[in-house]
DNA sequence: TCCCAGGACTACT
DNA sequence: AGTAGTCCTGGG
């Protein structure tokens, strides 16, 4: 067992729509990160962490939940630029941007296009159960997300069998492109947001929304962000700004390098606030 | 049974 | 350059 200081909001960070494959189990959340199954339980002052593997566990947790970044400082900087977002920021206090694996994020968000959350989770779980390595934790079976090499052996029909629908060919082609080095996920770390967007959108099945999600959630490029219906609603209600182009112009010029976070706060506030 | 929600591509203007 | 139609699945 590992104990870390509870200085973030575990529940909203996990459930706010960044990740698709988590399990809520009584008071705990189970997530599958890299090579292990991790159970997190929130207590008053601590988060209790259990896993099938304890080497480097603290580093993995800090990296995944982005616990070394000073979010208060970012919030102050956003507020300096715009005070009207205050309620959304206060509501989202403790929310972290999860640092996800690029390959899993790529596959997840390709599946997410024109799809609902339950269906996305279902497909990702099937892909993992069929092709990922099994890990037993507390007497139950879990499956790691499969490697590129493993998934490169699948046919289009194999993907279709995992209920991904018309996205089957996108997954197949993009994975082949990784194998033959036309798509290099590592090279994206060194690109700026704009170039990375263009690079990803060259591949069939990746449009603006999917590319933005990948860059924000896997590469922590905070100047890039998706605009979805909740963000549109927020912008219309609070700023009277409509249309994706207008929203993007306003967001990028106002929040600059913190746009992705500002958008996430708006999304979280609008989607969850009763 | 049908209808709908949800992004990106294709095939038109 | 802009856009209607289409692709699947799961749930109402």
Short mmCIF file of N, CA and C in Angstrom, two decimals, chain A residues 71-186:
data_model
loop_
_atom_site.label_atom_id
_atom_site.label_comp_id
_atom_site.label_asym_id
_atom_site.label_seq_id
_atom_site.Cartn_x
_atom_site.Cartn_y
_atom_site.Cartn_z
N UNK A 71 -1.16 24.05 -10.36
CA UNK A 71 -2.43 24.46 -10.97
C UNK A 71 -2.97 25.77 -10.38
N UNK A 72 -2.60 26.06 -9.14
CA UNK A 72 -3.05 27.33 -8.57
C UNK A 72 -2.47 28.51 -9.32
N UNK A 73 -1.21 28.36 -9.66
CA UNK A 73 -0.54 29.42 -10.41
C UNK A 73 -1.21 29.61 -11.77
N UNK A 74 -1.55 28.49 -12.41
CA UNK A 74 -2.22 28.57 -13.71
C UNK A 74 -3.57 29.26 -13.56
N UNK A 75 -4.31 28.89 -12.51
CA UNK A 75 -5.62 29.50 -12.28
C UNK A 75 -5.50 31.01 -12.11
N UNK A 76 -4.49 31.43 -11.35
CA UNK A 76 -4.27 32.86 -11.14
C UNK A 76 -3.99 33.55 -12.48
N UNK A 77 -3.19 32.89 -13.31
CA UNK A 77 -2.87 33.47 -14.62
C UNK A 77 -4.09 33.57 -15.52
N UNK A 78 -4.95 32.56 -15.47
CA UNK A 78 -6.16 32.61 -16.28
C UNK A 78 -7.07 33.73 -15.79
N UNK A 79 -7.20 33.85 -14.49
CA UNK A 79 -8.07 34.88 -13.92
C UNK A 79 -7.58 36.29 -14.23
N UNK A 80 -6.27 36.43 -14.34
CA UNK A 80 -5.70 37.72 -14.69
C UNK A 80 -6.18 38.17 -16.07
N UNK A 81 -6.37 37.18 -16.94
CA UNK A 81 -6.78 37.48 -18.30
C UNK A 81 -8.28 37.68 -18.42
N UNK A 82 -9.03 37.03 -17.53
CA UNK A 82 -10.48 37.05 -17.67
C UNK A 82 -11.13 36.64 -16.35
N UNK A 83 -11.89 37.53 -15.76
CA UNK A 83 -12.48 37.29 -14.45
C UNK A 83 -13.79 36.53 -14.52
N UNK A 84 -14.41 36.54 -15.70
CA UNK A 84 -15.74 35.94 -15.82
C UNK A 84 -15.74 34.42 -15.71
N UNK A 85 -14.55 33.86 -15.84
CA UNK A 85 -14.45 32.40 -15.78
C UNK A 85 -14.30 31.91 -14.33
N UNK A 86 -14.33 32.86 -13.40
CA UNK A 86 -14.07 32.57 -11.99
C UNK A 86 -14.89 31.41 -11.41
N UNK A 87 -16.19 31.43 -11.65
CA UNK A 87 -17.04 30.38 -11.09
C UNK A 87 -16.63 29.00 -11.60
N UNK A 88 -16.33 28.93 -12.89
CA UNK A 88 -15.94 27.65 -13.47
C UNK A 88 -14.63 27.16 -12.86
N UNK A 89 -13.71 28.07 -12.61
CA UNK A 89 -12.43 27.69 -12.03
C UNK A 89 -12.62 27.23 -10.59
N UNK A 90 -13.43 27.96 -9.84
CA UNK A 90 -13.64 27.57 -8.44
C UNK A 90 -14.35 26.23 -8.35
N UNK A 91 -15.30 26.05 -9.26
CA UNK A 91 -16.03 24.78 -9.28
C UNK A 91 -15.10 23.61 -9.60
N UNK A 92 -14.11 23.86 -10.43
CA UNK A 92 -13.22 22.79 -10.90
C UNK A 92 -11.93 22.69 -10.08
N UNK A 93 -11.93 23.30 -8.92
CA UNK A 93 -10.73 23.26 -8.07
C UNK A 93 -10.33 21.80 -7.81
N UNK A 94 -9.07 21.49 -8.01
CA UNK A 94 -8.61 20.12 -7.76
C UNK A 94 -8.65 19.24 -8.98
N UNK A 95 -9.17 19.77 -10.09
CA UNK A 95 -9.21 19.00 -11.34
C UNK A 95 -7.84 19.02 -12.01
N UNK A 96 -7.36 17.84 -12.38
CA UNK A 96 -6.05 17.74 -13.06
C UNK A 96 -6.25 17.25 -14.49
N UNK A 97 -5.31 17.60 -15.32
CA UNK A 97 -5.32 17.07 -16.69
C UNK A 97 -4.54 15.75 -16.67
N UNK A 98 -5.23 14.66 -16.90
CA UNK A 98 -4.59 13.35 -16.84
C UNK A 98 -3.61 13.20 -17.99
N UNK A 99 -2.42 12.72 -17.65
CA UNK A 99 -1.35 12.54 -18.64
C UNK A 99 -1.43 11.11 -19.17
N UNK A 100 -2.11 10.94 -20.31
CA UNK A 100 -2.39 9.60 -20.81
C UNK A 100 -1.34 9.13 -21.81
N UNK A 101 -1.34 7.84 -22.04
CA UNK A 101 -0.42 7.25 -23.02
C UNK A 101 -0.85 7.64 -24.44
N UNK A 102 0.09 8.13 -25.26
CA UNK A 102 -0.28 8.60 -26.61
C UNK A 102 -0.99 7.56 -27.48
N UNK A 103 -0.50 6.33 -27.50
CA UNK A 103 -1.11 5.33 -28.37
C UNK A 103 -2.53 4.99 -27.93
N UNK A 104 -2.70 4.77 -26.65
CA UNK A 104 -4.04 4.46 -26.14
C UNK A 104 -5.00 5.64 -26.36
N UNK A 105 -4.47 6.84 -26.21
CA UNK A 105 -5.30 8.04 -26.41
C UNK A 105 -5.71 8.17 -27.87
N UNK A 106 -4.77 7.92 -28.76
CA UNK A 106 -5.05 7.95 -30.20
C UNK A 106 -6.19 6.99 -30.55
N UNK A 107 -6.07 5.75 -30.13
CA UNK A 107 -7.08 4.74 -30.43
C UNK A 107 -8.42 5.14 -29.79
N UNK A 108 -8.36 5.57 -28.54
CA UNK A 108 -9.59 5.91 -27.81
C UNK A 108 -10.37 7.01 -28.50
N UNK A 109 -9.66 8.07 -28.92
CA UNK A 109 -10.38 9.21 -29.47
C UNK A 109 -10.78 9.01 -30.93
N UNK A 110 -10.12 8.12 -31.64
CA UNK A 110 -10.63 7.76 -32.96
C UNK A 110 -11.97 7.04 -32.79
N UNK A 111 -12.03 6.16 -31.80
CA UNK A 111 -13.28 5.45 -31.54
C UNK A 111 -14.35 6.43 -31.05
N UNK A 112 -13.93 7.50 -30.41
CA UNK A 112 -14.90 8.43 -29.80
C UNK A 112 -15.69 9.24 -30.82
N UNK A 113 -15.20 9.29 -32.08
CA UNK A 113 -15.90 10.16 -33.03
C UNK A 113 -17.32 9.67 -33.29
N UNK A 114 -18.25 10.57 -33.22
CA UNK A 114 -19.66 10.23 -33.45
C UNK A 114 -20.09 9.02 -32.63
N UNK A 115 -19.73 9.03 -31.37
CA UNK A 115 -19.95 7.86 -30.52
C UNK A 115 -20.24 8.31 -29.10
N UNK A 116 -20.95 7.49 -28.34
CA UNK A 116 -21.23 7.86 -26.96
C UNK A 116 -20.30 7.16 -25.99
N UNK A 117 -20.18 7.75 -24.79
CA UNK A 117 -19.15 7.30 -23.85
C UNK A 117 -19.27 5.81 -23.53
N UNK A 118 -20.48 5.32 -23.26
CA UNK A 118 -20.62 3.92 -22.88
C UNK A 118 -20.16 2.99 -24.00
N UNK A 119 -20.43 3.42 -25.23
CA UNK A 119 -20.05 2.62 -26.38
C UNK A 119 -18.53 2.62 -26.59
N UNK A 120 -17.92 3.78 -26.35
CA UNK A 120 -16.47 3.91 -26.47
C UNK A 120 -15.80 3.00 -25.44
N UNK A 121 -16.25 3.08 -24.20
CA UNK A 121 -15.68 2.25 -23.14
C UNK A 121 -15.83 0.78 -23.47
N UNK A 122 -17.00 0.42 -23.96
CA UNK A 122 -17.27 -0.96 -24.32
C UNK A 122 -16.26 -1.47 -25.35
N UNK A 123 -16.04 -0.69 -26.40
CA UNK A 123 -15.09 -1.10 -27.44
C UNK A 123 -13.67 -1.21 -26.90
N UNK A 124 -13.25 -0.22 -26.11
CA UNK A 124 -11.89 -0.24 -25.58
C UNK A 124 -11.69 -1.43 -24.64
N UNK A 125 -12.72 -1.76 -23.88
CA UNK A 125 -12.61 -2.91 -23.00
C UNK A 125 -12.54 -4.22 -23.79
N UNK A 126 -13.28 -4.28 -24.88
CA UNK A 126 -13.22 -5.49 -25.71
C UNK A 126 -11.85 -5.64 -26.36
N UNK A 127 -11.31 -4.53 -26.88
CA UNK A 127 -9.98 -4.58 -27.49
C UNK A 127 -8.95 -5.04 -26.46
N UNK A 128 -9.05 -4.51 -25.25
CA UNK A 128 -8.09 -4.87 -24.20
C UNK A 128 -8.26 -6.33 -23.78
N UNK A 129 -9.50 -6.75 -23.61
CA UNK A 129 -9.75 -8.13 -23.17
C UNK A 129 -9.31 -9.13 -24.23
N UNK A 130 -9.49 -8.79 -25.49
CA UNK A 130 -9.13 -9.72 -26.57
C UNK A 130 -7.63 -9.75 -26.86
N UNK A 131 -6.98 -8.62 -26.71
CA UNK A 131 -5.60 -8.53 -27.20
C UNK A 131 -4.59 -8.03 -26.16
N UNK A 132 -5.06 -7.61 -25.00
CA UNK A 132 -4.14 -7.08 -23.99
C UNK A 132 -3.72 -8.16 -23.00
N UNK A 133 -2.67 -7.87 -22.29
CA UNK A 133 -2.15 -8.82 -21.31
C UNK A 133 -3.04 -8.84 -20.07
N UNK A 134 -3.30 -10.04 -19.58
CA UNK A 134 -4.15 -10.17 -18.39
C UNK A 134 -3.36 -9.94 -17.12
N UNK A 135 -3.95 -9.19 -16.20
CA UNK A 135 -3.34 -8.95 -14.91
C UNK A 135 -4.37 -9.31 -13.85
N UNK A 136 -3.96 -10.10 -12.88
CA UNK A 136 -4.88 -10.45 -11.79
C UNK A 136 -4.57 -9.55 -10.60
N UNK A 137 -5.60 -8.91 -10.12
CA UNK A 137 -5.44 -7.99 -8.99
C UNK A 137 -6.61 -8.19 -8.04
N UNK A 138 -6.29 -8.47 -6.80
CA UNK A 138 -7.30 -8.73 -5.78
C UNK A 138 -8.31 -9.78 -6.25
N UNK A 139 -7.78 -10.81 -6.92
CA UNK A 139 -8.62 -11.93 -7.33
C UNK A 139 -9.45 -11.71 -8.58
N UNK A 140 -9.32 -10.52 -9.18
CA UNK A 140 -10.09 -10.27 -10.40
C UNK A 140 -9.18 -10.08 -11.61
N UNK A 141 -9.73 -10.34 -12.79
CA UNK A 141 -8.96 -10.19 -14.02
C UNK A 141 -9.10 -8.78 -14.60
N UNK A 142 -7.97 -8.23 -15.00
CA UNK A 142 -7.96 -6.95 -15.71
C UNK A 142 -7.08 -7.10 -16.93
N UNK A 143 -7.24 -6.21 -17.90
CA UNK A 143 -6.45 -6.32 -19.12
C UNK A 143 -5.76 -5.00 -19.43
N UNK A 144 -4.45 -5.10 -19.66
CA UNK A 144 -3.69 -3.91 -20.04
C UNK A 144 -4.08 -3.51 -21.45
N UNK A 145 -3.84 -2.24 -21.79
CA UNK A 145 -4.11 -1.83 -23.16
C UNK A 145 -3.04 -2.44 -24.06
N UNK A 146 -3.43 -3.05 -25.19
CA UNK A 146 -2.47 -3.75 -26.04
C UNK A 146 -1.45 -2.81 -26.68
N UNK A 147 -0.28 -3.38 -27.00
CA UNK A 147 0.79 -2.61 -27.66
C UNK A 147 0.45 -2.38 -29.13
N UNK A 148 1.20 -1.46 -29.74
CA UNK A 148 1.06 -1.22 -31.18
C UNK A 148 1.31 -2.51 -31.95
N UNK A 149 2.38 -3.22 -31.60
CA UNK A 149 2.74 -4.46 -32.31
C UNK A 149 1.60 -5.46 -32.26
N UNK A 150 1.01 -5.58 -31.08
CA UNK A 150 -0.08 -6.54 -30.93
C UNK A 150 -1.28 -6.15 -31.81
N UNK A 151 -1.64 -4.89 -31.77
CA UNK A 151 -2.82 -4.46 -32.54
C UNK A 151 -2.54 -4.39 -34.04
N UNK A 152 -1.27 -4.35 -34.41
CA UNK A 152 -0.94 -4.28 -35.85
C UNK A 152 -1.24 -5.60 -36.55
N UNK A 153 -1.47 -6.65 -35.78
CA UNK A 153 -1.77 -7.94 -36.40
C UNK A 153 -3.26 -8.15 -36.63
N UNK A 154 -4.06 -7.18 -36.21
CA UNK A 154 -5.52 -7.34 -36.38
C UNK A 154 -5.97 -6.98 -37.79
N UNK A 155 -7.05 -7.60 -38.20
CA UNK A 155 -7.68 -7.23 -39.47
C UNK A 155 -8.75 -6.18 -39.21
N UNK A 156 -9.25 -5.59 -40.29
CA UNK A 156 -10.35 -4.63 -40.15
C UNK A 156 -11.53 -5.30 -39.46
N UNK A 157 -11.78 -6.55 -39.84
CA UNK A 157 -12.89 -7.28 -39.24
C UNK A 157 -12.70 -7.51 -37.73
N UNK A 158 -11.44 -7.72 -37.32
CA UNK A 158 -11.18 -7.88 -35.88
C UNK A 158 -11.61 -6.64 -35.12
N UNK A 159 -11.32 -5.48 -35.70
CA UNK A 159 -11.76 -4.24 -35.05
C UNK A 159 -13.28 -4.14 -35.06
N UNK A 160 -13.86 -4.49 -36.18
CA UNK A 160 -15.32 -4.45 -36.29
C UNK A 160 -15.98 -5.33 -35.23
N UNK A 161 -15.33 -6.45 -34.95
CA UNK A 161 -15.86 -7.36 -33.92
C UNK A 161 -15.84 -6.73 -32.52
N UNK A 162 -15.01 -5.72 -32.36
CA UNK A 162 -14.98 -5.01 -31.08
C UNK A 162 -15.94 -3.82 -31.08
N UNK A 163 -16.90 -3.84 -31.99
CA UNK A 163 -18.01 -2.88 -32.01
C UNK A 163 -17.59 -1.43 -32.27
N UNK A 164 -16.52 -1.26 -33.05
CA UNK A 164 -16.09 0.11 -33.33
C UNK A 164 -16.82 0.68 -34.56
N UNK A 165 -17.59 -0.16 -35.24
CA UNK A 165 -18.38 0.31 -36.37
C UNK A 165 -17.53 0.77 -37.54
N UNK A 166 -17.96 1.86 -38.18
CA UNK A 166 -17.28 2.34 -39.39
C UNK A 166 -15.87 2.85 -39.13
N UNK A 167 -15.47 2.94 -37.85
CA UNK A 167 -14.13 3.43 -37.52
C UNK A 167 -13.08 2.33 -37.68
N UNK A 168 -13.53 1.11 -37.97
CA UNK A 168 -12.61 -0.04 -38.08
C UNK A 168 -11.45 0.23 -39.03
N UNK A 169 -11.75 0.78 -40.21
CA UNK A 169 -10.70 1.00 -41.21
C UNK A 169 -9.75 2.12 -40.80
N UNK A 170 -10.27 3.10 -40.08
CA UNK A 170 -9.38 4.17 -39.59
C UNK A 170 -8.34 3.58 -38.63
N UNK A 171 -8.81 2.76 -37.70
CA UNK A 171 -7.90 2.15 -36.72
C UNK A 171 -6.85 1.30 -37.44
N UNK A 172 -7.33 0.48 -38.36
CA UNK A 172 -6.42 -0.41 -39.09
C UNK A 172 -5.33 0.40 -39.81
N UNK A 173 -5.76 1.39 -40.58
CA UNK A 173 -4.81 2.17 -41.38
C UNK A 173 -3.82 2.95 -40.52
N UNK A 174 -4.32 3.55 -39.47
CA UNK A 174 -3.44 4.37 -38.63
C UNK A 174 -2.41 3.51 -37.92
N UNK A 175 -2.81 2.35 -37.48
CA UNK A 175 -1.85 1.46 -36.83
C UNK A 175 -0.81 0.97 -37.84
N UNK A 176 -1.24 0.68 -39.07
CA UNK A 176 -0.26 0.31 -40.10
C UNK A 176 0.71 1.47 -40.35
N UNK A 177 0.19 2.68 -40.32
CA UNK A 177 1.04 3.85 -40.52
C UNK A 177 2.06 4.04 -39.40
N UNK A 178 1.70 3.63 -38.19
CA UNK A 178 2.68 3.68 -37.10
C UNK A 178 3.77 2.64 -37.36
N UNK A 179 3.36 1.45 -37.77
CA UNK A 179 4.31 0.37 -38.01
C UNK A 179 5.29 0.73 -39.13
N UNK A 180 4.75 1.34 -40.22
CA UNK A 180 5.67 1.68 -41.33
C UNK A 180 6.26 3.09 -41.19
N UNK A 181 6.11 3.64 -39.99
CA UNK A 181 6.81 4.89 -39.59
C UNK A 181 6.32 6.15 -40.31
N UNK A 182 5.16 6.07 -40.95
CA UNK A 182 4.61 7.31 -41.51
C UNK A 182 4.03 8.18 -40.40
N UNK A 183 3.59 7.53 -39.35
CA UNK A 183 3.12 8.26 -38.16
C UNK A 183 4.05 7.92 -37.00
N UNK A 184 4.72 8.96 -36.50
CA UNK A 184 5.65 8.78 -35.40
C UNK A 184 5.11 9.52 -34.18
N UNK A 185 4.57 8.76 -33.24
CA UNK A 185 3.95 9.39 -32.07
C UNK A 185 4.97 10.10 -31.19
N UNK A 186 6.22 9.63 -31.22
CA UNK A 186 7.27 10.27 -30.42
C UNK A 186 7.57 11.68 -30.93
#
